[in-house]
Structures are given as structure tokens and as C-alpha cells.
Coordinates of C-alpha atoms and ligand atoms in Angstrom, one line a residue:
X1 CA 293.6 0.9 174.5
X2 CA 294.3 -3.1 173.8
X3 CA 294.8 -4.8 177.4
X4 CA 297.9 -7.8 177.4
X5 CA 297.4 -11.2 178.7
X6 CA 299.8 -12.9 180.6
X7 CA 300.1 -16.2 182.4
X8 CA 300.8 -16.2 186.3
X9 CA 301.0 -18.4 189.3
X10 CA 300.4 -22.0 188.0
X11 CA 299.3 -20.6 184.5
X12 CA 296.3 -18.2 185.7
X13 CA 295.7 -16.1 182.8
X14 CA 296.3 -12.0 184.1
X15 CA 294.9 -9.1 182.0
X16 CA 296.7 -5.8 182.0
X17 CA 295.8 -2.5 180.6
X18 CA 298.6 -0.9 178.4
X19 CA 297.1 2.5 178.7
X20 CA 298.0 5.3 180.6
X21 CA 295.4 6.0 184.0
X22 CA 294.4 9.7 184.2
X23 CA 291.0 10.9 184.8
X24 CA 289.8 6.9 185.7
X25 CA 290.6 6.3 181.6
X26 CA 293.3 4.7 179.9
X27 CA 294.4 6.5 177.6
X28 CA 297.4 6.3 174.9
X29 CA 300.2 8.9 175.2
X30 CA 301.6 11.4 173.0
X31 CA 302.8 10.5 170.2
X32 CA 301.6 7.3 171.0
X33 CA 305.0 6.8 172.8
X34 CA 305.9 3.3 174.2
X35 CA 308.0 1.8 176.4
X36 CA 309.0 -2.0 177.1
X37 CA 308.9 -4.0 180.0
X38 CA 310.9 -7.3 180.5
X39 CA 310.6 -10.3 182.1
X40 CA 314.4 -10.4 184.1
X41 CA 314.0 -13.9 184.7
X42 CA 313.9 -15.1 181.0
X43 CA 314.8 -11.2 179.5
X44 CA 311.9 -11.7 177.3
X45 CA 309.4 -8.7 176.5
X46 CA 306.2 -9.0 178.7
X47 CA 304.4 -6.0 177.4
X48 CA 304.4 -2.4 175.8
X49 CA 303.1 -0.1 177.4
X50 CA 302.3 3.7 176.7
X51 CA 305.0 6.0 178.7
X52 CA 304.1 9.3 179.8
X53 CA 305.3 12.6 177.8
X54 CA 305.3 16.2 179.3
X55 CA 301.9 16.7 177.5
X56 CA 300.4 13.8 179.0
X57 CA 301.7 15.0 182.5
X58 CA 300.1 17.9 182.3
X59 CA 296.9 16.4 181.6
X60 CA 297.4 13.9 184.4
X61 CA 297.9 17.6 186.6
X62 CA 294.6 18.7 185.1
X63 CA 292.6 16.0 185.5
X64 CA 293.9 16.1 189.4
X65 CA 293.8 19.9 189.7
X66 CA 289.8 19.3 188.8
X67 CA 289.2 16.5 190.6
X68 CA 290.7 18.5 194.3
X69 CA 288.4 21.5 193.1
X70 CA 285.7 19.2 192.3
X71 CA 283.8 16.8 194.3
X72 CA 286.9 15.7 196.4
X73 CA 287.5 18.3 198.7
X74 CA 284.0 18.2 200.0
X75 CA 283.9 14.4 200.6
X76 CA 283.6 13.4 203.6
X77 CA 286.7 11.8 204.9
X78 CA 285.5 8.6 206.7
X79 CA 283.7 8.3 202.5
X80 CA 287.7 8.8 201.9
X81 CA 289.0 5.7 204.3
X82 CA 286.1 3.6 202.9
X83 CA 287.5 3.8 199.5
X84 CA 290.7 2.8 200.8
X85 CA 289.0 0.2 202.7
X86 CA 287.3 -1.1 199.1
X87 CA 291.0 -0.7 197.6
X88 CA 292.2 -3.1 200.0
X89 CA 289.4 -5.5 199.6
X90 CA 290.3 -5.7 195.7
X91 CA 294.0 -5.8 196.2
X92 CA 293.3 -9.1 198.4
X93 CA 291.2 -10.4 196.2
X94 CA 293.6 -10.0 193.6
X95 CA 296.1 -10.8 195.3
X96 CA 297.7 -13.8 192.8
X97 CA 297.3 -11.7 190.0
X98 CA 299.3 -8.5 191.1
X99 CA 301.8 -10.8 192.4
X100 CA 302.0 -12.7 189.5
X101 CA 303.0 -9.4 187.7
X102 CA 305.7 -8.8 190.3
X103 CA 307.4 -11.4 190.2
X104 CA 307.1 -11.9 186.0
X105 CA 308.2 -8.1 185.7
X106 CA 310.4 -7.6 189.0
X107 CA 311.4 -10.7 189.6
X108 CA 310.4 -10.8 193.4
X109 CA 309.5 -14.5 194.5
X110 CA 305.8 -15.1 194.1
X111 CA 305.5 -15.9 197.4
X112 CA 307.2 -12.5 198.7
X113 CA 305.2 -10.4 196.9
X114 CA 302.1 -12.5 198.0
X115 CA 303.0 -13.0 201.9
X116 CA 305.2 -10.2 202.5
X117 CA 304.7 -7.1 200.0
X118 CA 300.5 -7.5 199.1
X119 CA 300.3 -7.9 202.8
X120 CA 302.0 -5.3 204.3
X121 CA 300.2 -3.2 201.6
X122 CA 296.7 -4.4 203.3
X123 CA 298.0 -3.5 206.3
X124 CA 298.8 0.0 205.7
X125 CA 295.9 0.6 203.5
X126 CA 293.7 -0.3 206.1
X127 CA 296.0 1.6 208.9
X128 CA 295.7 4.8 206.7
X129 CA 291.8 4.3 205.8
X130 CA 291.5 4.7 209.7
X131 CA 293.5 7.6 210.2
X132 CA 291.0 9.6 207.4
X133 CA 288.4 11.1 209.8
X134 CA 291.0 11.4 212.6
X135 CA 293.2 14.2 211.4
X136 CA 292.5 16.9 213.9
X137 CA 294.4 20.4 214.3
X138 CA 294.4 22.4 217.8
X139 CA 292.7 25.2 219.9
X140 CA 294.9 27.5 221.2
X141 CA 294.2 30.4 223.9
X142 CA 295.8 34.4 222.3
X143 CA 295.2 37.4 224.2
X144 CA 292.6 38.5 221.7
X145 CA 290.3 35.1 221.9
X146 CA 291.8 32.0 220.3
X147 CA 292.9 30.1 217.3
X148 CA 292.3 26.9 215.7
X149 CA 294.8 25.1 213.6
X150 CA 293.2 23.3 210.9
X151 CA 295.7 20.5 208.9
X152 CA 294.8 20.6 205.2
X153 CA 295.5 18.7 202.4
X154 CA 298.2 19.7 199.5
X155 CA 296.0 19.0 196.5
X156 CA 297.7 17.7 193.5
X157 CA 300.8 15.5 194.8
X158 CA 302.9 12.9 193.0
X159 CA 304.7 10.1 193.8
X160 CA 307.7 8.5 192.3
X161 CA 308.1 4.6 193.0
X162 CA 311.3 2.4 192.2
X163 CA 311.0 -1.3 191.0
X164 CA 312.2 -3.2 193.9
X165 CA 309.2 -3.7 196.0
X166 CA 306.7 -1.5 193.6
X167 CA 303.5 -2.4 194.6
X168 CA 304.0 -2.2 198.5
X169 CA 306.2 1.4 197.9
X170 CA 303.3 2.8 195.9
X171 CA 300.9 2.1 198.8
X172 CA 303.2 3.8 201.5
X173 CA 302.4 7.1 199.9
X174 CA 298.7 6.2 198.3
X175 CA 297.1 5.7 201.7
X176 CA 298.7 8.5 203.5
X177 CA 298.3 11.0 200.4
X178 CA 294.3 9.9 200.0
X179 CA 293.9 9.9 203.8
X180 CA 294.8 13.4 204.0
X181 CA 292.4 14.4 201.3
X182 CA 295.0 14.4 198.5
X183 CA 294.9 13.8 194.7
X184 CA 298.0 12.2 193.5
X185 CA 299.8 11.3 190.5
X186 CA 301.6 8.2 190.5
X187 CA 304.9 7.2 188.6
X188 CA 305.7 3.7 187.9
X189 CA 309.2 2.3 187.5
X190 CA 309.7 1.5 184.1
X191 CA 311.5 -1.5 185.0
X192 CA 308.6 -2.9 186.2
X193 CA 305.2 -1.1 185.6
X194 CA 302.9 -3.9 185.1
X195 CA 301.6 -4.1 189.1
X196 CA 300.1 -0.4 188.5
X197 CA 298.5 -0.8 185.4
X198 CA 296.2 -3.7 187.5
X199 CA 296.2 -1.2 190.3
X200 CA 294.7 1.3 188.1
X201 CA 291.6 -0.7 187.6
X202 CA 291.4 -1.1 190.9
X203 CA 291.1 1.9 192.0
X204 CA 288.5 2.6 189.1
X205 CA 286.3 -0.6 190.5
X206 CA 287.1 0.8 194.1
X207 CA 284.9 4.2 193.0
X208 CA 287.5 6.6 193.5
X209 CA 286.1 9.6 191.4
X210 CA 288.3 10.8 187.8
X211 CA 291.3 12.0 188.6
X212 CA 292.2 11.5 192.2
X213 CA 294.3 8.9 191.8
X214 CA 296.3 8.6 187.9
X215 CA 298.6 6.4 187.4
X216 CA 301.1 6.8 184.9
X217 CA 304.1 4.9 183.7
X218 CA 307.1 6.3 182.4
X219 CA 310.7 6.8 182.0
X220 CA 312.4 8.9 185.3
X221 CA 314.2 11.4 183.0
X222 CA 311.0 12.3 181.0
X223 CA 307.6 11.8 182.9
X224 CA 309.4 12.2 186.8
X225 CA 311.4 14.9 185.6
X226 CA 308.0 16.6 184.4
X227 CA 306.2 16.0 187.7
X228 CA 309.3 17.0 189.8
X229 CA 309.1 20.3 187.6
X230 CA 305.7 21.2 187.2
X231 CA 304.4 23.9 189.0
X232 CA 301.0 22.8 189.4
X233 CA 302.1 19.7 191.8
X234 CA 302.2 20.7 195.3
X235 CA 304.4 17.9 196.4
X236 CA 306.5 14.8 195.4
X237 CA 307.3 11.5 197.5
X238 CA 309.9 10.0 196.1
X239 CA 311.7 6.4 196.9
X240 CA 314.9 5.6 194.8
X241 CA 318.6 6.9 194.4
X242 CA 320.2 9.6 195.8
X243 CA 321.0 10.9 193.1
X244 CA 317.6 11.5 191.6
X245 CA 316.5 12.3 195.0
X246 CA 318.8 15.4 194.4
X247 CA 317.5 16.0 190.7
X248 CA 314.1 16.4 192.3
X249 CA 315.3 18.7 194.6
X250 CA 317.1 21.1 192.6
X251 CA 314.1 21.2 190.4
X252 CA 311.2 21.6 193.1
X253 CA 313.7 24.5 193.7
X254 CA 313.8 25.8 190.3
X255 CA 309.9 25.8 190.2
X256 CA 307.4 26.5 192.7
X257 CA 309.3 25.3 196.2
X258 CA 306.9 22.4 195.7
X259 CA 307.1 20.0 198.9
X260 CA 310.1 17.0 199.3
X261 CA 310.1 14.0 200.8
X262 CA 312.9 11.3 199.9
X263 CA 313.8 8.0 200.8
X264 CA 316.7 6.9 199.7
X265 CA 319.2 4.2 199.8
X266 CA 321.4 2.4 202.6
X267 CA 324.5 0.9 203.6
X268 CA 322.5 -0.5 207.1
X269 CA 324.9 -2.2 210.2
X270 CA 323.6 -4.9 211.5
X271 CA 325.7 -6.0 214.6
X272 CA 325.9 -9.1 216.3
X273 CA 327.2 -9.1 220.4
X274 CA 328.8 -12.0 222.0
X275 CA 325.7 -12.2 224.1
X276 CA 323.5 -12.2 221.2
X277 CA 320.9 -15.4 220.9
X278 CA 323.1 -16.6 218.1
X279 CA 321.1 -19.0 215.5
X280 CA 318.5 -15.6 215.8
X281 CA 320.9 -14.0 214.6
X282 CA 322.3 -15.9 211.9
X283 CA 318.0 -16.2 210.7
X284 CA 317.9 -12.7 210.5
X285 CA 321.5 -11.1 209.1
X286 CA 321.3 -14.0 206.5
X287 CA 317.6 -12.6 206.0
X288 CA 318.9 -9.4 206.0
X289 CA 321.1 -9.5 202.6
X290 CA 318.7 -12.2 200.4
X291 CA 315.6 -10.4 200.8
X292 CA 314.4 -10.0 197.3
X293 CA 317.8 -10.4 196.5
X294 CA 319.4 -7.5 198.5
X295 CA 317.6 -5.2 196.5
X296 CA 315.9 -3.5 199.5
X297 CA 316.8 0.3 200.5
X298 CA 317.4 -1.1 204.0
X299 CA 319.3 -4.3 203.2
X300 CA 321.5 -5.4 206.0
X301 CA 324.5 -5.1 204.0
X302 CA 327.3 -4.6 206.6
X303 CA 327.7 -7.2 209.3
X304 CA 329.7 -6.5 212.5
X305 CA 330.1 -9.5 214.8
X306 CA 332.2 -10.1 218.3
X307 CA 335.1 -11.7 217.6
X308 CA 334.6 -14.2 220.3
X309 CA 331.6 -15.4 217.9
X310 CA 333.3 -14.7 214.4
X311 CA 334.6 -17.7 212.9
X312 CA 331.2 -19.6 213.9
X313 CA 329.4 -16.8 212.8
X314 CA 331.1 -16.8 209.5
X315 CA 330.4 -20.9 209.6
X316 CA 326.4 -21.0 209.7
X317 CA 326.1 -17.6 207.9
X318 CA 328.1 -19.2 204.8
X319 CA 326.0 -22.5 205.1
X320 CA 322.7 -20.0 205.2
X321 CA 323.7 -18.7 201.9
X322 CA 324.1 -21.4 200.0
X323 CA 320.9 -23.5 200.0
X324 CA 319.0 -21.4 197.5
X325 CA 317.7 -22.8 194.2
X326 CA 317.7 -20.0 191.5
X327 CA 314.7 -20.0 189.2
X328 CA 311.2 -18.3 188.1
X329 CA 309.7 -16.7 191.1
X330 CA 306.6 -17.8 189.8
X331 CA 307.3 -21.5 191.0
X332 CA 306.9 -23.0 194.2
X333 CA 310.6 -24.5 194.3
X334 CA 312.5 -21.6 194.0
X335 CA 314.0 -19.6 196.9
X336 CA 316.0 -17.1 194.6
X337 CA 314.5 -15.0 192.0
X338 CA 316.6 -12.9 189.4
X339 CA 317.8 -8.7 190.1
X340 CA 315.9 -6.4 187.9
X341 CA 318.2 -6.3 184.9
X342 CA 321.0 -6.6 182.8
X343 CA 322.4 -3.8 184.1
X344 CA 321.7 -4.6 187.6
X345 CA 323.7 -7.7 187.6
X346 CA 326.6 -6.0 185.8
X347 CA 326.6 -3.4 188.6
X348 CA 327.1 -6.0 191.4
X349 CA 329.2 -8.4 189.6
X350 CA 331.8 -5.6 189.2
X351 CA 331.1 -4.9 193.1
X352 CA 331.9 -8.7 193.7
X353 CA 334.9 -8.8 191.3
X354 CA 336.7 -5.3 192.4
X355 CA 336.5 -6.8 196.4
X356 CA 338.0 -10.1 194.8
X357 CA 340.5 -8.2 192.9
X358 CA 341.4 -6.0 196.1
X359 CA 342.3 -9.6 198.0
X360 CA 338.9 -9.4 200.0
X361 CA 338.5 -12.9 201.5
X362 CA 335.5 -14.1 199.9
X363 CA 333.5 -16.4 202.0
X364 CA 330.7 -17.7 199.4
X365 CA 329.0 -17.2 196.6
X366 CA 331.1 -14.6 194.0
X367 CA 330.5 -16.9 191.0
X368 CA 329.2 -15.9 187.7
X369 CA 326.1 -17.8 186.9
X370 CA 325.6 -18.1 182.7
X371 CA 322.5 -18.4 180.8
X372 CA 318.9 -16.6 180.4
X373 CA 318.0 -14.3 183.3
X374 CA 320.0 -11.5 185.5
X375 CA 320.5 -14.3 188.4
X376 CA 323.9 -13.4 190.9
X377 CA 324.4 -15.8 193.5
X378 CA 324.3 -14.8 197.4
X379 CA 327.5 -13.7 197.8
X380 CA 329.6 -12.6 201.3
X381 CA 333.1 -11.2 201.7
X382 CA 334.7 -11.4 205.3
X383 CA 337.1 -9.7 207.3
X384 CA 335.9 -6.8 205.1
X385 CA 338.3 -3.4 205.4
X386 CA 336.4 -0.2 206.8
X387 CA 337.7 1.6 203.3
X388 CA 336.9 -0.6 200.9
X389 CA 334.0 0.3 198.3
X390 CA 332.2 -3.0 198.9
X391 CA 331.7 -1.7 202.9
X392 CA 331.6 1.7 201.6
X393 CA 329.2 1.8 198.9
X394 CA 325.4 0.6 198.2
X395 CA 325.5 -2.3 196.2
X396 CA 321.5 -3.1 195.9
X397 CA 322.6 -7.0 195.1
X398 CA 322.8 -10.0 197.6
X399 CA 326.2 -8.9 198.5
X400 CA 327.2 -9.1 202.6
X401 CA 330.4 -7.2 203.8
X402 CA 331.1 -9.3 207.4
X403 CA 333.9 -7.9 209.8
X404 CA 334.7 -8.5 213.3
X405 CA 334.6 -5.7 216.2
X406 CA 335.6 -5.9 220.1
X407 CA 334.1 -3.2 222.0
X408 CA 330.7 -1.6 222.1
X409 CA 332.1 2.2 221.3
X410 CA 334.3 0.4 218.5
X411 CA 331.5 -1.2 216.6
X412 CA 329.1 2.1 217.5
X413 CA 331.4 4.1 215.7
X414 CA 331.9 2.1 212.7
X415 CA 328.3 1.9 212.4
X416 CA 328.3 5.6 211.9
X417 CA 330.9 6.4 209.9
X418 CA 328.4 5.7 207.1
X419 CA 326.9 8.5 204.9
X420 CA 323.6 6.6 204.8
X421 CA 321.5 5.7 208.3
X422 CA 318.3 4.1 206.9
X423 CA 318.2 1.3 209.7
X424 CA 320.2 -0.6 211.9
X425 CA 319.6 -4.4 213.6
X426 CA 321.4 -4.9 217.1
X427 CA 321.6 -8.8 218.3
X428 CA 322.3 -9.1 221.8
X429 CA 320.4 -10.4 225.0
X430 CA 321.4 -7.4 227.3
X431 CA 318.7 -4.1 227.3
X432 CA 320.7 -2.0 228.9
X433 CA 323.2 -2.3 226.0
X434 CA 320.3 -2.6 223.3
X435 CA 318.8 0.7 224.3
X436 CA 322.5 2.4 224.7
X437 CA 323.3 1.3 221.3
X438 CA 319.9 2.3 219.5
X439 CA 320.5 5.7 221.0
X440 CA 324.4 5.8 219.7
X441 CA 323.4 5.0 216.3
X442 CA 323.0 7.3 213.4
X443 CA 319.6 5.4 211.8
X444 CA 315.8 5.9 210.9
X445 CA 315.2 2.7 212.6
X446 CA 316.9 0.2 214.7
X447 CA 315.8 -3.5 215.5
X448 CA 316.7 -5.2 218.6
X449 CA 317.2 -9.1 217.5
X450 CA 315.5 -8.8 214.3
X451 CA 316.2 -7.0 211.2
X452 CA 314.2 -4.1 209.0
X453 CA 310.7 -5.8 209.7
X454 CA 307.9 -3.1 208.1
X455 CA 304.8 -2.1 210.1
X456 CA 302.0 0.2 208.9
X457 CA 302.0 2.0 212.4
X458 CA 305.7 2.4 212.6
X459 CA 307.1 5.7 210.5
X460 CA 310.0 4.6 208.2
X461 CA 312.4 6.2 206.7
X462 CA 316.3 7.4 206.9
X463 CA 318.9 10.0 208.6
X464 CA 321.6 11.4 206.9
X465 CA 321.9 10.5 203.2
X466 CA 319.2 8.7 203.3
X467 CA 316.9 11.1 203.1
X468 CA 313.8 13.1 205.3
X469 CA 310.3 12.3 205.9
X470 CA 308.6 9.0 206.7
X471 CA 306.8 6.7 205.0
X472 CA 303.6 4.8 207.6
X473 CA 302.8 5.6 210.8
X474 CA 301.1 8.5 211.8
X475 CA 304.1 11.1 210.7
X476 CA 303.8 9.9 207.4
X477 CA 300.5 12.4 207.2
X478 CA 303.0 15.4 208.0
X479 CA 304.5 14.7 204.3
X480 CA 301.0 15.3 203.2
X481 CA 299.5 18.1 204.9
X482 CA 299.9 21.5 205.9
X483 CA 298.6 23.0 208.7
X484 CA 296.4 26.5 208.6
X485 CA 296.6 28.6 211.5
X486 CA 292.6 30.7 211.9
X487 CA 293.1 33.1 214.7
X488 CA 289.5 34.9 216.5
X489 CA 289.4 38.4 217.9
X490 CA 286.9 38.2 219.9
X491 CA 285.0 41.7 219.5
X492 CA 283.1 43.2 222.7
X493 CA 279.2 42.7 222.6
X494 CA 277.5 45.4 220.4
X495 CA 274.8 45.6 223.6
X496 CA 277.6 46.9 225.9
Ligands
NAP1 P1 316.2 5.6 190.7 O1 317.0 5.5 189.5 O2 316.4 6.7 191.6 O3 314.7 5.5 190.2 C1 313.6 5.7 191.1 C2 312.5 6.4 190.4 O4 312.8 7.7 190.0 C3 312.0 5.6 189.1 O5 310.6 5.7 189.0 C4 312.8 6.4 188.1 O6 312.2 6.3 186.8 C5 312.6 7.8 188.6 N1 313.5 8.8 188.0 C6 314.7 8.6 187.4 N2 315.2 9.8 186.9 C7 314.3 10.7 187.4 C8 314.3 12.2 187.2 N3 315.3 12.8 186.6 N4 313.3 12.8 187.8 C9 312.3 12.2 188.4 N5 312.2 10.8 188.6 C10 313.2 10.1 188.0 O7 316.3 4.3 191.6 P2 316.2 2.8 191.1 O8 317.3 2.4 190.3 O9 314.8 2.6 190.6 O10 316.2 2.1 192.5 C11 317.4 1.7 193.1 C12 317.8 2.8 194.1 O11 316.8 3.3 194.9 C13 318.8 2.2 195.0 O12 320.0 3.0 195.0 C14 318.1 2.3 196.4 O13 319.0 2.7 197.4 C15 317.0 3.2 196.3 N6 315.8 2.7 197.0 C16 315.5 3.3 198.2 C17 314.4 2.9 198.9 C18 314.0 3.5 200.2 O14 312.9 3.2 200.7 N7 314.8 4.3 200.8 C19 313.6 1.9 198.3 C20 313.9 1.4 197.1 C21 315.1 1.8 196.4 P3 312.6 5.1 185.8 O15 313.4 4.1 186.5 O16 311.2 4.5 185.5 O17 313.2 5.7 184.6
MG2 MG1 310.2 -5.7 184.0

């Protein structure tokens, strides 16, 4: 299969394989089927590359199925965190590369994907590679003797990844799934595949053997659908929209009950008391919404503040928003990269222009910005009804609904009354009200004066309609285990 060149940070030349990774090979799909991949800064092609078909998802299960029977399930597992351990090693030194395809093929700031996503990958390789010859079961006393539990890997698994922070999504479940003693299949976004065709030759320099880990890109409908369908995968982690969370559902149903973990999307509160250390609190809720643009499944995207500290709130959050220069995440100078698409952008510009249309006071941003690239400016509406669709609804764009509250049970309940409960920041100097609130609210995770910061030892993931299961931290190995109960009667002595 021909491998793509394409220029990076400050014009480093990146190679890419356009084949697709099963069985540690690239290899073309059937019918030599193709997809494209964009640049959304420019909307120029980057690369084609060759998108899974049913066929070739079956071969991916194969080359899994005899790769778990094979030499896999006997290796030892500290063997199992040293290749993770190698994995990271090449992901850090490669670090400019893979970034360089995130931010040519995602659009994520060079710098993001280098500081925040790559490292937080490390991180939770490394935490996983750990955990690999520490997953114990129990001993447990019966009237008869006793019984050991012993907690067992799935065998084949897949893994579905969306495009807004690929590369650092597709670890959460690598190094979790591979810790356990897993072989996994992993779908890339077709919006932006390019960071897992470079992680596929990573993990053939790492010394994984053939078929433990296969990477595969694809479109959702075709290849996922496959995966979510096929009886011979044991289990699918999935991270996107609830709506496909639901497809995959109905059809681990419709085949063989195959295991579900989903992490969906979010309409998170972050709330802002009186007492709250304010300029913290403008850093973070302003951090909260222009994170790779707002398109992060936690994004901070409703803002409750006291309305003793509204209007200056409103102030120094506006004046936040507007210092960003727009550009090519590749470059130093830029602060604001594009959303993933055409599409993208038309989703949230009709978000901004319905709330404008609906009389929403809009506070700044909400202008169209022309020319090449899917670029929307950060935008935030205030005084924001509880009803309307831009407080209601998950936009996935830099797009802030701000409204004021005046009591604690007011703001906790308002909080709640979302569908979604992925994570929730509190701002406010007072404990005794931080730990009452954290407890009232309806969220995966809450931050006390900070928002949505990721650690590999802290599980993540949502409540409510946004999904079950956890990605890192130790109960992320639940999603890829299952535990085997051995029980001993202990027979009388053949002497007696
Ligand atoms: P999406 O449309 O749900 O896609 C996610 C993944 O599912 C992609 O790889 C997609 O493939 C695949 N897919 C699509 N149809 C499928 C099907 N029928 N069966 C199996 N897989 C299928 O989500 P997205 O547009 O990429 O991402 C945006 C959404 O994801 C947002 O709504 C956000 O809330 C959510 N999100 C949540 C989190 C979280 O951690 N909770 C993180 C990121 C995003 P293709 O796109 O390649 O066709
Ligand atoms: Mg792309």
C-alpha cells in the first residue's frame, strides 16, 4: 500500500500509511474502497485512504479471534504493560508528527494536541501498562471449601473513536483493553483518520504480535455498524453521539448481547458563587467553552453565575473571548483552530442564529467569518432562558449559554434539569457548600474551582444521557473484563 507525505509543524515532512492495519499489515480494502480526509482548515484533501467494508471487518475479527487463541492469552501480563510502556515511548517520540496530523486533519491547535492530548495519552498509557500484572480476583470461604474469582479478559473487543480529540480517545480504551489481556479492533473517525494510521506503525515497531491490535478506518454506518453487529466481537467502547450510541445498542442486542460501554455527549453546568475566587473562574469557564473549539463531550457549555457577580462576570468573560487569532493550528500564532467541517460549522451557526432570531442577548462573538476553512468565532449569549434550545441542546461549537441564579437549591436544580450529566465545575471558596453541591448534582464528574481537567487515574465518564462505563482509572478495567467465579469442594482424605 503507497504511504502519503505530508508537511507538519514548521514543514517536517510526516509519512502515513493509507492501508488498512489488521494482522500488523496494511492492507487495501475490498473493493479497493476509499475514503477522503480533509484538511478543515484550508478544506483541501490531505489523503485517501482505504475504508473498511464488512469483508474486511471480518478479517480484522479473524486476525484478532487468532491472535487471543494464539500466543496472547499466554503472555505474560507485566510482557503486556511493557509493550504499552514501548507504545508510549514511540508516541513521545513522535510526538510532532502525530500532532502534526491532528491538527492538519482535526484541526486541534498543534500545541493542544502536543501539550494537552499526546500527554494525557502518555499518562494513561503508562497508568494502564502498570495496572497489567495487578488485576487480581478474590478468595472466598463456602461451606464446601472456597472459591476464587478470577477476572478474565473479553477477547476480541472494538472500539469506536470520534474525531474531536482522536488520538487521546483511542488510548482511553487501548490501554485499558490491552491491560486486561484484550485484542481489539479499532475504528477511526473518518473525519479525521490520519493520527491512527501513524499509530498503527507504532504499535507494529512497539512488537505487539498480528492481530492484537488492528486499526481500521472507516465510515460509522459501514465498518462501525459491522463491528457493532458482529457476533464474533465480545464488546464495543464507544465515544460519540447519542444517537449512534443507541444504534450500537440496539444492534449488540440483535446479535450476540455483546458488551456496551458509551460515552456520550453533554450539556455540562458550570456554576460560579458569589464567593467564588473570581478571575479563577473567569480562566476556567472561558476555558471551559474554547477548548478545541467547544468540541469536547464535556464542554462547559451552560454558565450559571450569582447575580451579585453577573454583570462583571459577563464583563471579563466577554473580554476573554475575544482575543483569539483564527488560523492553521499548525502555527505558533494562532490560538483558534477551525471545527471539523462544513457541516460542523453549519450546525452551530444555525444554533447561533435561531438564539439571535429568538431575541437572546448576545454578548460576543455570533458573526459569520467568510473565506477557506470551517472557522466560527467564540461566541456567548446571556441572560439565556432555561427553554431555549441553545441551553437545552448540545451544540459541540464554541458556543456559551450564561444565566444568572440566586440561591444554591435554585442553581442545583437547574443544573439537573439536563438530560445529559457528563461533568460539572463548581467555583466557590466555601467546602461545605462545594461538597453539598457535588453531592446534589446529577454528573460523572464535578470540579471544584476548575473545569473538566482529565487524569489517567480518575474514571471518566457520564450519568444519565450521557452514557455508562468509564473511561481511566481503575474502573475503566470493569469495561474490559469479566470475572469467573471457580468454586472447591473440598473432598474428605481418601486415608480416612
Ligand atoms: P458520531 O457521529 O456518534 O460518531 C462517532 C463514531 O461513531 C465515529 O467513528 C462514527 O463513524 C461512528 N459511527 C457512526 N455511525 C455508526 C454506526 N451506525 N455504527 C457504529 N459506529 C458508527 O459522533 P461525532 O459526530 O463523531 O462526534 C460528535 C458527538 O460525539 C457529539 O455529539 C459529542 O457529544 C459526542 N462525543 C462524546 C464524547 C464523550 O467522551 N462523551 C467525546 C467526543 C464526542 P464516522 O464518523 O467515521 O462515520
Ligand atoms: Mg480531516
Amino acid at each position: 500500500m503507497p504511504q502519503v507525505e505530508l508537511k507538519g509543524v514548521e514543514g517536517k515532512s510526516v509519512y502515513v500509511e493509507t492501508g488498512l492495519f489488521i494482522g500488523n499489515e496494511f492492507v487495501a480494502a475490498a473493493d479497493a474502497s476509499q475514503i477522503n480526509t480533509e484538511n478543515p482548515s484550508t478544506g483541501k484533501v490531505l489523503a485517501s485512504l482505504s475504508a473498511a467494508q464488512k469483508e474486511d471487518v471480518d478479517s480484522a475479527v479473524v486476525s484478532a479471534q487468532k491472535a487471543f487463541k494464539g500466543s496472547w492469552k499466554s503472555t505474560a501480563p507485566a510482557q503486556r504493560g511493557q509493550l504499552l510502556n514501548k507504545l508510549a515511548d514511540l508516541i513521545e517520540r513522535d510526538a510532532d508528527d502525530l500532532s502534526s496530523l491532528e491538527a492538519l486533519d482535526a484541526g486541534i491547535i498543534f500545541r493542544e494536541s502536543k501539550g494537552l492530548h499526546i500527554a494525557q495519552a502518555l499518562e494513561t498509557l503508562r497508568y494502564f501498562a502498570g495496572w497489567a500484572d495487578k488485576i487480581t480476583g478474590q478468595l472466598l470461604d463456602i461451606p464446601q471449601g472456597y472459591a476464587i474469582t478470577r477476572r478474565e479478559p473479553l477477547g476480541v473487543c472494538a472500539a469506536i473513536i470520534p474525531w474531536n480529540s482522536p488520538l487521546m480517545i483511542t488510548i482511553w480504551k487501548l490501554a485499558p483493553a490491552i491491560a486486561a489481556g484484550n485484542v481489539l479492533i479499532i475504528k477511526t473517525p473518518e473525519l479525521a483518520p490520519l493520527f491512527g494510521q501513524k499509530l498503527a506503525s507504532l504499535v507494529k515497531e512497539a512488537g505487539f504480535p498480528p492481530g492484537v491490535i488492528n486499526i481500521i478506518c472507516g465510515e460509522g454506518s459501514v465498518a462501525g455498524q459491522a463491528l457493532a453487529e458482529h457476533r464474533g466481537v465480545k464488546k464495543i467502547s464507544f465515544t460519540g453521539s447519542g444517537l449512534v450510541g443507541r444504534r450500537i445498542m440496539h444492534a449488540a442486542a440483535d446479535s450476540n448481547l455483546k458488551k456496551v460501554t458509551l460515552e456520550l455527549g453533554g450539556k455540562s453546568p458550570s456554576i460560579v458563587f458569589k464567593d467564588a475566587d473570581f478571575d479563577n473562574a473567569v480562566f476556567w469557564t472561558t476555558i471551559g467553552i474554547t477548548a478545541n473549539n467547544g468540541q469536547v463531550c464535556a464542554a462547559g457549555s451552560r454558565i450559571y453565575v450569582h447575580e451579585s457577580i453577573y454583570d462583571a462576570f459577563l464583563l471579563a468573560f466577554a473580554e476573554k473571548l475575544v482575543g483569539t487569532t483564527h488560523g492553521d493550528p499548525l502555527l505558533p500564532e494562532t490560538t483558534k483552530g477551525p471545527v471539523i467541517s462544513a457541516n460542523q460549522k453549519k450546525k452551530i451557526s444555525q444554533y447561533i442564529t435561531h438564539a439571535k432570531q429568538s431575541g437572546i442577548r448576545l454578548l460576543v462573538g455570533g458573526q459569520d467569518i467568510s473565506g477557506n476553512g470551517n472557522f466560527v468565532p467564540s461566541t456567548a449569549f446571556a441572560d439565556v432562558p432555561e427553554d431555549s434550545r441553545v441551553m437545552l441542546e448540545e451544540i459541540f461549537g464554541p458556543v456559551a449559554s450564561i444565566a444568572k441564579f440566586k440561591t444554591e437549591a435554585e442553581v442545583i436544580e437547574k443544573a439537573n434539569s439536563s438530560e445529559y450529566g457528563l461533568s460539572a465545575a463548581i467555583f466557590t471558596r466555601d467546602v461545605n457548600r462545594a461538597q453539598r453541591v457535588s453531592e446534589a448534582l446529577e454528573s460523572g464528574q464535578v470540579t471544584v474551582n476548575c473545569w473538566a481537567i482529565l487524569h489517567a487515574n480518575t474514571p471518566f465518564g457520564g450519568v444519565k444521557q450521557s452514557g455508562f462505563g468509564r473511561d481511566m482509572g481503575e474502573e475503566a478495567l470493569d469495561g474490559w473484563l469479566t470475572t469467573k467465579t471457580v468454586k472447591y469442594n473440598i473432598l474428605p482424605s481418601e486415608d480416612e
